Short mmCIF file of C-alpha atoms and ligand atoms in Angstrom, two decimals:
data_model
loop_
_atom_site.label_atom_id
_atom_site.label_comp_id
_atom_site.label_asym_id
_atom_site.label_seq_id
_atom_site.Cartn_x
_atom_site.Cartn_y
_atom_site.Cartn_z
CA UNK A 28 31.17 8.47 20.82
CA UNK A 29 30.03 10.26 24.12
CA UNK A 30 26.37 9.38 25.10
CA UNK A 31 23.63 11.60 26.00
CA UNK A 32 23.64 10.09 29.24
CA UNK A 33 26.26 8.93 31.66
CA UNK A 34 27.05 11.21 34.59
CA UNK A 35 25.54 9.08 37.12
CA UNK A 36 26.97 5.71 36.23
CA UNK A 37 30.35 4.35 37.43
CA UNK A 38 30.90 1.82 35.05
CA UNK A 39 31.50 2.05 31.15
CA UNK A 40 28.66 0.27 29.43
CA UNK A 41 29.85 -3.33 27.84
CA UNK A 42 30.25 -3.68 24.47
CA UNK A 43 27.67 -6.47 23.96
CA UNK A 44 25.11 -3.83 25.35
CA UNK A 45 26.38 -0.84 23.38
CA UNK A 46 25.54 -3.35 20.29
CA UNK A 47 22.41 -4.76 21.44
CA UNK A 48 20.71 -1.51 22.10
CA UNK A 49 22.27 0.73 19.47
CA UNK A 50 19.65 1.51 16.47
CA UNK A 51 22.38 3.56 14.62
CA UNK A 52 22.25 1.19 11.91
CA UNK A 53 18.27 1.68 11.05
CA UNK A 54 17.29 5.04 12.38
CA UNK A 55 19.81 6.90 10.44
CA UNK A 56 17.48 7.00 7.75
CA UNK A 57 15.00 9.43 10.33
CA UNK A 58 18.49 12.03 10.03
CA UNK A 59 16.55 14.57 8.07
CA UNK A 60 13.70 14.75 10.15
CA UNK A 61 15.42 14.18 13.07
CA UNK A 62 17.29 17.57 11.66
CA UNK A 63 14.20 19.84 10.94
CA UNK A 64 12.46 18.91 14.11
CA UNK A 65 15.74 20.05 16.28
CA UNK A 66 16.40 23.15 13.81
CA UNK A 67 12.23 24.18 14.69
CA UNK A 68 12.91 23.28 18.35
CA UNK A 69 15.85 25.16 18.63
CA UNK A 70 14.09 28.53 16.81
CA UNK A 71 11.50 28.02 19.62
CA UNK A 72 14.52 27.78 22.30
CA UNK A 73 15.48 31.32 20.92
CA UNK A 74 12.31 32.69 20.03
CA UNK A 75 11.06 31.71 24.12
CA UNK A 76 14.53 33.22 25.46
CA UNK A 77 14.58 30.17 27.11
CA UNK A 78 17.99 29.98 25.32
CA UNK A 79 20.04 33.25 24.15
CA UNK A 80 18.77 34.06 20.63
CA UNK A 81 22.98 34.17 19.30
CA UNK A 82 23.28 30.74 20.87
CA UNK A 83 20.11 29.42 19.20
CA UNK A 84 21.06 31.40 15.78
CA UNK A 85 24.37 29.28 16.04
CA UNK A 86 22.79 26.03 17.21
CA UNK A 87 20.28 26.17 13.50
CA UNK A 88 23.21 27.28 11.92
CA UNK A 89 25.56 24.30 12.71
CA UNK A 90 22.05 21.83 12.31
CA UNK A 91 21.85 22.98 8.67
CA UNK A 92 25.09 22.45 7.40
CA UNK A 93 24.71 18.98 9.35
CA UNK A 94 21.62 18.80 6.78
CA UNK A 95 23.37 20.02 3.89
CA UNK A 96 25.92 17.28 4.33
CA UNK A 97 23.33 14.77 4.80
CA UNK A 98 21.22 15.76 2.17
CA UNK A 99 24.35 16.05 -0.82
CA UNK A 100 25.49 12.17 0.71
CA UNK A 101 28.58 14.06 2.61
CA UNK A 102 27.41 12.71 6.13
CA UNK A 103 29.07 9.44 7.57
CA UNK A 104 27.13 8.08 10.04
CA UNK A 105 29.07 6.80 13.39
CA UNK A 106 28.36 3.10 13.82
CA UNK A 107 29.19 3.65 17.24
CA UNK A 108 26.36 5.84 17.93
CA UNK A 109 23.73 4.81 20.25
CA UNK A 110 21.23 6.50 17.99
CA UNK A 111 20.85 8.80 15.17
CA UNK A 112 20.04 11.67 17.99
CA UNK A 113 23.26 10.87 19.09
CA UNK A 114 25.20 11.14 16.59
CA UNK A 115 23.93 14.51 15.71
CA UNK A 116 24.12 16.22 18.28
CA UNK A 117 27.91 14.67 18.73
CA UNK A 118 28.72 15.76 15.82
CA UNK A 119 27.01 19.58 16.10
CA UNK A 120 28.94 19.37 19.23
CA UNK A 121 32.08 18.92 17.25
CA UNK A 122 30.81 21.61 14.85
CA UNK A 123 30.35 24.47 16.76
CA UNK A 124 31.05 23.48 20.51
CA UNK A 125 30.04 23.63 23.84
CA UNK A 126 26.84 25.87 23.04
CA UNK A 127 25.38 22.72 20.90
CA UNK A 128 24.80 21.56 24.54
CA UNK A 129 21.65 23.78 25.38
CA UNK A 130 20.03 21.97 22.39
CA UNK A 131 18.43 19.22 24.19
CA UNK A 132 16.85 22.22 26.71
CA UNK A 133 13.52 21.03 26.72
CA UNK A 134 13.81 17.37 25.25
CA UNK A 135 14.05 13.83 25.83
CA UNK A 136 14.20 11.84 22.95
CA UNK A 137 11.01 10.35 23.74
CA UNK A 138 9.39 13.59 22.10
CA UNK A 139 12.11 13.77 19.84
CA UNK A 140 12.05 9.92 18.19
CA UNK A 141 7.81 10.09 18.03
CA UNK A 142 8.28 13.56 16.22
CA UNK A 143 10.89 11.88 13.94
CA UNK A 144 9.01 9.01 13.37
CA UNK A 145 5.92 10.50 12.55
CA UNK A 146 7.53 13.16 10.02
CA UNK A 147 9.10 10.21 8.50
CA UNK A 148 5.30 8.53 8.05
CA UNK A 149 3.55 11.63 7.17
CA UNK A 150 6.45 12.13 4.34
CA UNK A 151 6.37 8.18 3.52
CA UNK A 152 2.39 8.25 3.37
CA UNK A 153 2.24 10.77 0.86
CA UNK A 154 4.69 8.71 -1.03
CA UNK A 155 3.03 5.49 -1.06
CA UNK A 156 -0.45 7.55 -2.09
CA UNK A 157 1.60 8.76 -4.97
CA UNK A 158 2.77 5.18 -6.20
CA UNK A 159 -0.67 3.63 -5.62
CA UNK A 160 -2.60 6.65 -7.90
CA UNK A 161 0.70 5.37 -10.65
CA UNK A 162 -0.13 1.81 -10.31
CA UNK A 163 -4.14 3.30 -10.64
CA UNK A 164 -2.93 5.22 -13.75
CA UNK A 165 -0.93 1.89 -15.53
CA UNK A 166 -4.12 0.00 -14.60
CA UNK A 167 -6.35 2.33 -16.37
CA UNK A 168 -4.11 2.91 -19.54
CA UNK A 169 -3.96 -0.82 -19.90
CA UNK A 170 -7.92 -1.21 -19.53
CA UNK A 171 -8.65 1.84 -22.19
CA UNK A 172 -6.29 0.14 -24.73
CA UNK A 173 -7.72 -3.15 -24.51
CA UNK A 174 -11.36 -1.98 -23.84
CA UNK A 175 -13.11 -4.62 -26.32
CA UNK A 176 -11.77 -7.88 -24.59
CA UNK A 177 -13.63 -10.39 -23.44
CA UNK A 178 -12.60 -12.82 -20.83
CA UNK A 179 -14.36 -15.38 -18.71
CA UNK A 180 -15.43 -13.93 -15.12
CA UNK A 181 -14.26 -16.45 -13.00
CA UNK A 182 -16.00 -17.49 -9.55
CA UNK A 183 -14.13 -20.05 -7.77
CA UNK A 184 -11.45 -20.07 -10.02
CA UNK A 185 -14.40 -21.91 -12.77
CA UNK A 186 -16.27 -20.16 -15.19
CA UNK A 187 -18.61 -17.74 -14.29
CA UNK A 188 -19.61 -15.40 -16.65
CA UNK A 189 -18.17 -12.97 -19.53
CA UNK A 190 -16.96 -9.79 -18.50
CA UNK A 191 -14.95 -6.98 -20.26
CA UNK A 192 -10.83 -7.16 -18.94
CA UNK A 193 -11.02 -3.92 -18.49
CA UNK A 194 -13.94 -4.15 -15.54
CA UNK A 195 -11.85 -6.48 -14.02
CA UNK A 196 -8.68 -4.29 -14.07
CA UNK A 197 -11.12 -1.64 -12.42
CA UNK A 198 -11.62 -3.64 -9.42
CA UNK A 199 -8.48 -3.53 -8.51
CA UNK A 200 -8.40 0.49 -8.96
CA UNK A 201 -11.11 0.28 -6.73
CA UNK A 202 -9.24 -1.72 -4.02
CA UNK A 203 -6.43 0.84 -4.49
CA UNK A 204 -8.31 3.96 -4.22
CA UNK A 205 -9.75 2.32 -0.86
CA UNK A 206 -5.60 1.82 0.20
CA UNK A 207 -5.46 5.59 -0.54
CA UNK A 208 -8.17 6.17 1.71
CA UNK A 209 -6.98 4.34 4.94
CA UNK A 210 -3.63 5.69 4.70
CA UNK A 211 -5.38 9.26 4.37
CA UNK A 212 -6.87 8.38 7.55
CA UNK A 213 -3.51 7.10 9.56
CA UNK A 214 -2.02 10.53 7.69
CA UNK A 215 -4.59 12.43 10.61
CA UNK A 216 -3.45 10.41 13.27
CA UNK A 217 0.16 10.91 12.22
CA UNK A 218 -0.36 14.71 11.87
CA UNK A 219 -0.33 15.53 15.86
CA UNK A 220 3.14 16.82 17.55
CA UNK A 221 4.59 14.75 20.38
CA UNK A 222 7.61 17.51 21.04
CA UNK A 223 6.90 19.71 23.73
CA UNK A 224 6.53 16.47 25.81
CA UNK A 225 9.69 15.59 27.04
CA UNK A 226 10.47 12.73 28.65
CA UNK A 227 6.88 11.92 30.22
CA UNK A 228 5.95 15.01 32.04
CA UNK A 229 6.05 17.84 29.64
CA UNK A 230 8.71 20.95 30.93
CA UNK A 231 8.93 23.90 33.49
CA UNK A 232 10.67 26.13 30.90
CA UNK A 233 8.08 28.11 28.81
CA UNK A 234 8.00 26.34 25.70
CA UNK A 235 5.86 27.28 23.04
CA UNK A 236 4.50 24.20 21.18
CA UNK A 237 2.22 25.51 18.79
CA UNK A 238 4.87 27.68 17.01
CA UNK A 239 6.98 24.19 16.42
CA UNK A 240 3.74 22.63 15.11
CA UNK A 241 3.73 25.29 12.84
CA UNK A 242 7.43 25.69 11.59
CA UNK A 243 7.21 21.50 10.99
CA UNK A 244 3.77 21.63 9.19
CA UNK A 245 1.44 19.45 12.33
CA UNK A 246 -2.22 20.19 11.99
CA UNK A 247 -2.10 19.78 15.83
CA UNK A 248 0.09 19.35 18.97
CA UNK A 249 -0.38 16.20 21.30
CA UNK A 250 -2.91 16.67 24.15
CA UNK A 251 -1.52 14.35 26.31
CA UNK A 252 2.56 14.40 27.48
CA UNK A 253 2.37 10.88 28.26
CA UNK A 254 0.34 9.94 25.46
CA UNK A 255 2.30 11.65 23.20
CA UNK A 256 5.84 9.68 24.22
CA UNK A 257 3.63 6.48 24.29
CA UNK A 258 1.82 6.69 21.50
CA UNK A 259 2.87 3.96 18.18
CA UNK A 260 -0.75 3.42 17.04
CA UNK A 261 -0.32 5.44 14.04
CA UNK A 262 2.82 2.97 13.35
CA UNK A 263 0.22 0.06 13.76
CA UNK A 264 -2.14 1.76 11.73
CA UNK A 265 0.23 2.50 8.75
CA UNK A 266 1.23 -1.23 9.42
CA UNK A 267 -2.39 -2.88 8.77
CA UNK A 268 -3.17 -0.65 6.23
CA UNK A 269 -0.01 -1.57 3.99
CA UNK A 270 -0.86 -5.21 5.05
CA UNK A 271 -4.14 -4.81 3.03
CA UNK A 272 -2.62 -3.03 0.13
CA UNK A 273 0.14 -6.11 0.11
CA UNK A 274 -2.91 -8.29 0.21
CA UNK A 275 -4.69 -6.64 -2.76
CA UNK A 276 -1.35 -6.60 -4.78
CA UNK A 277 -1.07 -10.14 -4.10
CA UNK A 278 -4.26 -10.83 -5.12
CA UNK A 279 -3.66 -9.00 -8.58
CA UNK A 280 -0.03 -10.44 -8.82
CA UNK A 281 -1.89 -13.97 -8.79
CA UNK A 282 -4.47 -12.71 -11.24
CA UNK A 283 -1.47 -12.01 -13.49
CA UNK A 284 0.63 -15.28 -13.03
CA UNK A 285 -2.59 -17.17 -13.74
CA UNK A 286 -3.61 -14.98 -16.98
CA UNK A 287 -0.37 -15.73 -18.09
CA UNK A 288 0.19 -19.09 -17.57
CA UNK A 289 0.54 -21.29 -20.93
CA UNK A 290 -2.93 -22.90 -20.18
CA UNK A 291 -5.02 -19.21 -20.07
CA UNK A 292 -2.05 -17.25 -21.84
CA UNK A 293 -4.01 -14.66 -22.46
CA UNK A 294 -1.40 -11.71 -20.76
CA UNK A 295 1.58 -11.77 -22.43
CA UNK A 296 4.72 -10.15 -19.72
CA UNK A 297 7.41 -8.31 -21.15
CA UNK A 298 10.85 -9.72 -21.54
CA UNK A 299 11.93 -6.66 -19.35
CA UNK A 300 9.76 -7.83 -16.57
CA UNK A 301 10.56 -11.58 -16.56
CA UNK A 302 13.53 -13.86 -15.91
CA UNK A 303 14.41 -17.15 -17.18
CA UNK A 304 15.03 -20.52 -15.50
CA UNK A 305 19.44 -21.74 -15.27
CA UNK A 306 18.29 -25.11 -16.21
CA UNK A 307 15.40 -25.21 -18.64
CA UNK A 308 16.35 -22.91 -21.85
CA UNK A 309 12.48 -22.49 -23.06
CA UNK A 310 11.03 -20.54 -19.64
CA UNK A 311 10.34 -17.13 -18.76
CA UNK A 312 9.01 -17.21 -15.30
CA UNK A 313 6.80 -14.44 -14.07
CA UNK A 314 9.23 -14.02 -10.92
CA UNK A 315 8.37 -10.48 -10.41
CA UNK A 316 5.05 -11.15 -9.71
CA UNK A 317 5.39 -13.85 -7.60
CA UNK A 318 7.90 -11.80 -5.18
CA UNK A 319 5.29 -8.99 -5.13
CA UNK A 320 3.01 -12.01 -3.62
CA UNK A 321 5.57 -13.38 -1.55
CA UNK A 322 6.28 -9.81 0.04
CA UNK A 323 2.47 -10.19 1.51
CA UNK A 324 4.53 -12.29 3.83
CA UNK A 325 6.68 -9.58 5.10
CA UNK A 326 4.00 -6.38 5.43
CA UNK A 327 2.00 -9.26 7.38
CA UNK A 328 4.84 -9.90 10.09
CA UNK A 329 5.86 -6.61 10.23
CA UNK A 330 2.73 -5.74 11.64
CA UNK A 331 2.30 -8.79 13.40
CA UNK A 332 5.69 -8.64 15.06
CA UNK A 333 5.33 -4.43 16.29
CA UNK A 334 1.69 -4.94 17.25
CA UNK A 335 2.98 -7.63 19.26
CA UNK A 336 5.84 -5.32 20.55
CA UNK A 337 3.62 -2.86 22.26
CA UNK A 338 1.26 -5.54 23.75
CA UNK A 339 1.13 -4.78 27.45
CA UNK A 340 4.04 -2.32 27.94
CA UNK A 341 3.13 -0.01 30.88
CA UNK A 342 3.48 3.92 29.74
CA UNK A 343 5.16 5.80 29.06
CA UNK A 344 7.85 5.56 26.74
CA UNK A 345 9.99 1.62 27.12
CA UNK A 346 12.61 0.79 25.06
CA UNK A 347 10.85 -1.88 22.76
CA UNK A 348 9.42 0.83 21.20
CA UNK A 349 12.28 1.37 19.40
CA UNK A 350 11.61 -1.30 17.33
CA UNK A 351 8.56 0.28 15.37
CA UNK A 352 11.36 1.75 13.16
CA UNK A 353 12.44 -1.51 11.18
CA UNK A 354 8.87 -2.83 11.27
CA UNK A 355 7.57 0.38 9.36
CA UNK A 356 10.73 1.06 7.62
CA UNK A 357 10.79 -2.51 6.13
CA UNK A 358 6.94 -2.90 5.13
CA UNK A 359 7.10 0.34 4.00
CA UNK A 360 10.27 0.27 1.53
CA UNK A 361 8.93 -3.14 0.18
CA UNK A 362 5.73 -2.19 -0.32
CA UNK A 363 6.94 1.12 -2.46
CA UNK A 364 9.16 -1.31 -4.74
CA UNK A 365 6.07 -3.77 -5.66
CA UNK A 366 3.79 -0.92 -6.16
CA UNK A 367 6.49 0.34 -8.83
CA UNK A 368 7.47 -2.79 -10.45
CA UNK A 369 3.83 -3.47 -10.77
CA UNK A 370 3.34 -0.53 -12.39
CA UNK A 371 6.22 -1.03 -14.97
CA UNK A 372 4.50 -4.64 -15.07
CA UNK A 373 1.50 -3.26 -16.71
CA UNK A 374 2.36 -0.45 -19.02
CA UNK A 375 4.66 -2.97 -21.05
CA UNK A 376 2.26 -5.99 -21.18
CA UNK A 377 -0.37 -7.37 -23.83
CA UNK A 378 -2.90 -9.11 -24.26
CA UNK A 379 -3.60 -12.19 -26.62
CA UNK A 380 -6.96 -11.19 -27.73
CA UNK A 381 -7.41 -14.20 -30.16
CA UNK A 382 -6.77 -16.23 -26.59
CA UNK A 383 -9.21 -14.08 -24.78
CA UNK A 384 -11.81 -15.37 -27.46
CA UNK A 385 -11.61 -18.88 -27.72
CA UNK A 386 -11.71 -19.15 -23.73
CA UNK A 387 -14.78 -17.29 -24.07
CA UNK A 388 -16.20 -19.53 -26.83
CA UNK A 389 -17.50 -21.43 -23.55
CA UNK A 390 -21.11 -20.91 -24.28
CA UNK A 391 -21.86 -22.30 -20.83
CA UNK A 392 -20.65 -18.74 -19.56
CA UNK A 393 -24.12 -17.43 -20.60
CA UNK A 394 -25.92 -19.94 -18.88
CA UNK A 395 -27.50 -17.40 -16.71
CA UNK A 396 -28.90 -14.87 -19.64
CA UNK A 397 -30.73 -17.88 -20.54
CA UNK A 398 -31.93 -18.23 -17.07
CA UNK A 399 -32.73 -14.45 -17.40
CA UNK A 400 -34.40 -14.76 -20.88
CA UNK A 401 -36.72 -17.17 -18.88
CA UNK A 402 -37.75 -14.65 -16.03
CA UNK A 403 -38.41 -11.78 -19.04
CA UNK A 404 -40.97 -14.37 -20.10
CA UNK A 405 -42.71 -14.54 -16.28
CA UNK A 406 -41.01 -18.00 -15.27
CA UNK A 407 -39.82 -17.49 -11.43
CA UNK A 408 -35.58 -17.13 -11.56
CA UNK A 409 -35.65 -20.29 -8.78
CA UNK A 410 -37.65 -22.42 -11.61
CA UNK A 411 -35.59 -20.89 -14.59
CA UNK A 412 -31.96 -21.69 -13.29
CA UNK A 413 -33.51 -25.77 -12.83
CA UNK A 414 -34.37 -25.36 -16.73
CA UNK A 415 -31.10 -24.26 -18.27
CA UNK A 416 -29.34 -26.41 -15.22
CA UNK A 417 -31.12 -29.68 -17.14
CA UNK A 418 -30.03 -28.39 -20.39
CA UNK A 419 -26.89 -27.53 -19.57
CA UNK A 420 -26.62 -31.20 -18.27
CA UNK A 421 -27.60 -31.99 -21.36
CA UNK A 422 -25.29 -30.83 -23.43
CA UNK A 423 -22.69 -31.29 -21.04
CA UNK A 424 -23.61 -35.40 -21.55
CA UNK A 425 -23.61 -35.39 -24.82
CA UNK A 426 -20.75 -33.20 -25.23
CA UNK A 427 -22.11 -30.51 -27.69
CA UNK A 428 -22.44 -27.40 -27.59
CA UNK A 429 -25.19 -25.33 -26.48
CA UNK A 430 -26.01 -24.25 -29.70
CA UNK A 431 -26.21 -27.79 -31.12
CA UNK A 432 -29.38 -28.21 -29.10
CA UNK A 433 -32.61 -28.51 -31.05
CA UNK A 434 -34.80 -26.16 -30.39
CA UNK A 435 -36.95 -29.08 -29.86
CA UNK A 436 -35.19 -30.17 -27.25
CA UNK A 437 -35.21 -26.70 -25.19
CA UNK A 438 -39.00 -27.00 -25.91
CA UNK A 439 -39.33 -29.44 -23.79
CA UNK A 440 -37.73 -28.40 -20.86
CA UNK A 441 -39.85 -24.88 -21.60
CA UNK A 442 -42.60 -23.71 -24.17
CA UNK A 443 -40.50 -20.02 -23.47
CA UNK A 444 -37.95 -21.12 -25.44
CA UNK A 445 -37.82 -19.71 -28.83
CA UNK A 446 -35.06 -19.11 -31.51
CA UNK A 447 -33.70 -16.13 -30.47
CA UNK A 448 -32.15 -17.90 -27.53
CA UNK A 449 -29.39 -18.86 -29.83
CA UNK A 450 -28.82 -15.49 -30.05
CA UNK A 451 -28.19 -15.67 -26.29
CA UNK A 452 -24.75 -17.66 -26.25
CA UNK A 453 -22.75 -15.53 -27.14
CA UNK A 454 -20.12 -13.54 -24.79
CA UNK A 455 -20.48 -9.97 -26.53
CA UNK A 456 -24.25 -10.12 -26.22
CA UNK A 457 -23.89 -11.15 -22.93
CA UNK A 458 -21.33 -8.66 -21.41
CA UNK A 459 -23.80 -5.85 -23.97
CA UNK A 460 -27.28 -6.42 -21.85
CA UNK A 461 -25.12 -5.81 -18.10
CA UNK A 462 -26.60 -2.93 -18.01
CA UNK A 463 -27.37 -2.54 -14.48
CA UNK A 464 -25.54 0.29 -12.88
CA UNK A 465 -21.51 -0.79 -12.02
CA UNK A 466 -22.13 -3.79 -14.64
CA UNK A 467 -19.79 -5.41 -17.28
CA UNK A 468 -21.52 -3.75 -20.32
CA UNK A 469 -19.16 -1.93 -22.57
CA UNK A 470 -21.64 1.42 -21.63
CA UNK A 471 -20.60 1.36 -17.59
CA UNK A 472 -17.15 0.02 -18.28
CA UNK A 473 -16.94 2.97 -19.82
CA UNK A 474 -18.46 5.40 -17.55
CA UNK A 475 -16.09 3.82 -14.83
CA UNK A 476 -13.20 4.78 -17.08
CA UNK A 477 -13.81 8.06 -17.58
CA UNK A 478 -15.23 8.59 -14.06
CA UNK A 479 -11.50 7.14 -12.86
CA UNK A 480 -9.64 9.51 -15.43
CA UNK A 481 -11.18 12.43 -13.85
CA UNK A 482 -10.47 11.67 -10.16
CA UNK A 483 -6.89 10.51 -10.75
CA UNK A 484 -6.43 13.97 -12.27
CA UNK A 485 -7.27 15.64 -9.23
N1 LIG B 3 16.58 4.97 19.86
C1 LIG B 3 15.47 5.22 20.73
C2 LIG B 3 14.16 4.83 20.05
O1 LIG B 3 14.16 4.69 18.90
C3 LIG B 3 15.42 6.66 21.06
C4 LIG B 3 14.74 6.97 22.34
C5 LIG B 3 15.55 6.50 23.49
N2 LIG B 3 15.00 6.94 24.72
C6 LIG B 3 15.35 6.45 25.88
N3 LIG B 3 14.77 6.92 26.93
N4 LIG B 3 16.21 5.48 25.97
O2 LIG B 3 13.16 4.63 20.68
#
């Protein structure tokens, strides 16, 4: 395959070279951008008169039946391409000739691969957004159909105190929505047009940038001709931010493999979303999950590895740079297949609710109502929370129950202490008087719920 460079070297390139710096076998997947952006540049060629309008008729022409091809499967990429620029415009050349030549008027592919790249993470941005507000959606089914449960609120992985499931599943909506917004932000930074640029210095021939912007949808053209070919910080950016989405799916993936462990079993996985163990007949392993954690690992390096990449490379545009394409392309894939299998995860799981309520039969989880039924009564919370810590001891001795306590007993650790504090130890009363705004009580549970259902409509 002929290169788009050449005429002022004597030697044929060696093979191990060709191989080491070819990127053929990632960047194809940029083809359809790379298309578009060379169809809009090549209007603008005509449109300028920089190029005859026939020849740039012919050039858009031969690009969109490269497209076509591309877009029905049809296209066979050259393995011995340099890059996927390269083997387009080879092949247009093929197509329809010498005049294919007087596309790259106006062009490196310094503009070129950061217009590509950032089509490609506009288009992939607005995907991810669209499999977060799913994985939102499963989240928020799953919490409305199991609205009455009960489950002990865990703090250091002991119990805390009783909260509803479904508040708990809405933390992690929240933590989503938040992964929405951050990748709304990188979308801005990703919205500005590099082409126009050139190679560094921008061009003598009168280009006309905005009308480009326009045909490929940017909000704005780059400022900046050197920025523009040097700029990956929207790469970065897209990078971090899927790091803390992997994080938070991790996080919820873990939540999951521990609620459905034998010794909490209180989520029940689908066959569909489980797989067994070759040796041991009885298992079904929560695999899937535990890959969605594990990916953490690889949206971490990613970013790690390309941030590293553009540490102290002098502008403008260096070669190493070409290397933001299977950092992004990698976190971003994997992160799109854990955000749907966790989705699929959730709409076909239960819960065990007669699991849910003997783990909350724990009347020690309302150890601080009682606390709080002291301060109603004027004692200071710092005093209160010594009280019920020396009953709780108590009990905790003699291993009984809260409730088998005397009232005697609680009498003497306070004269407060009446008979409706039995009434305190229990888990629905407790979760019932959270009634402070963003609480666990059934009332702002429910508020949440129908406060999410409206925005994910939008
Ligand atoms: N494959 C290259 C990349 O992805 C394209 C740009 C090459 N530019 C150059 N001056 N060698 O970065």
């Amino acid at each position: 395959m002929s290169k788009l460079w050449g005429g002022r070297f004597n030697k044929k390139t060696d093979p191990l070279v060709d191989k080491f710096t070819s990127s053929i076998g990632y960047d194809y997947i940029l083809a359809r951008f790379d298309l578009i952006s060379s169809i809009a540049h090549a209007k603008m060629l005509g449109k300028t008169k920089i190029i005859p309008v026939k020849d740039s008729a012919k050039i858009v022409e031969g690009l969109k039946s490269i497209l076509n091809q591309i877009e029905k499967g049809k296209f066979v990429f050259d393995k011995k391409a340099e890059d996927i620029h390269t083997n387009i415009q080879a092949t247009l050349e093929k197509k329809i000739g010498r005049v294919a030549q007087k596309l790259h008027t106006a062009r490196s592919r310094n503009d070129q691969v950061a217009t590509d790249i950032r089509m490609y993470a506009k288009n992939e941005i607005k995907n991810l957004k669209f499999k977060i507000k799913n994985l939102q959606s499963a989240l928020l089914d799953f919490g409305k159909k199991n609205i009455s449960v009960i489950i002990p609120g865990f703090t250091h992985l002991q119990h805390a105190q009783p909260v509803l499931l479904t508040h708990q599943l809405l933390a992690y909506v929240e933590m989503l929505e938040r992964d929405k917004e951050r990748l709304s932000e990188a979308y801005k930074r990703c919205d500005v047009l590099p082409l126009g640029s050139g190679a560094i210095a921008g061009s003598s021939l009168p280009i006309d940038r905005k009308y480009v912007a326009r045909l490929l949808g940017f909000s704005k053209i780059a400022e900046n001709s050197i920025d523009a070919v040097s700029d990956r910080d929207f790469v970065v950016e897209i990078l971090a931010d899927l790091s803390i989405l992997s994080m938070h799916l991790s996080r919820l993936a873990e939540e999951l493999i521990i609620w459905a462990s034998p010794e909490f079993s209180i989520l029940e996985l689908d066959d569909a979303f489980c797989t067994g163990s070759s040796l041991m007949p009885q298992k079904k392993n929560p695999d899937v999950l535990e890959l969605v954690r594990g990916s953490t690992g690889n949206a971490y390096g990613n970013l790690i590895a390309f941030l590293t990449t553009m540490k102290g490379l002098p502008l403008a545009y260096n070669r190493d740079m070409q290397l933001d394409k299977p950092a992004l392309f990698n976190a971003a894939e994997g992160t799109i297949i854990c955000l749907e299998v966790l989705c699929g995860l959730i709409r076909t799981a239960g819960i065990n609710k007669n699991q849910a309520l003997i783990l909350c039969a724990d009347e020690f989880l309302c150890a601080t109502d009682l606390a709080e039924y002291l301060v109603k009564k004027g004692v200071a919370f710092k005093e209160a929370h010594e009280i019920v810590g020396k009953i709780c001891a108590l009990a905790y001795g003699k291993k009984i129950f809260l409730s088998e306590v005397p009232l005697g007993e609680w009498k003497k650790y306070s004269a407060r202490f009446e008979k409706d504090v039995y009434q305190l130890l229990d888990s629905s009363a407790s979760i019932k008087s959270k009634r402070s705004y963003g609480g666990t009580s059934p009332l702002s549970v429910k508020r949440q719920l129908s406060d999410w259902k409206r925005k994910l409509k939008k």
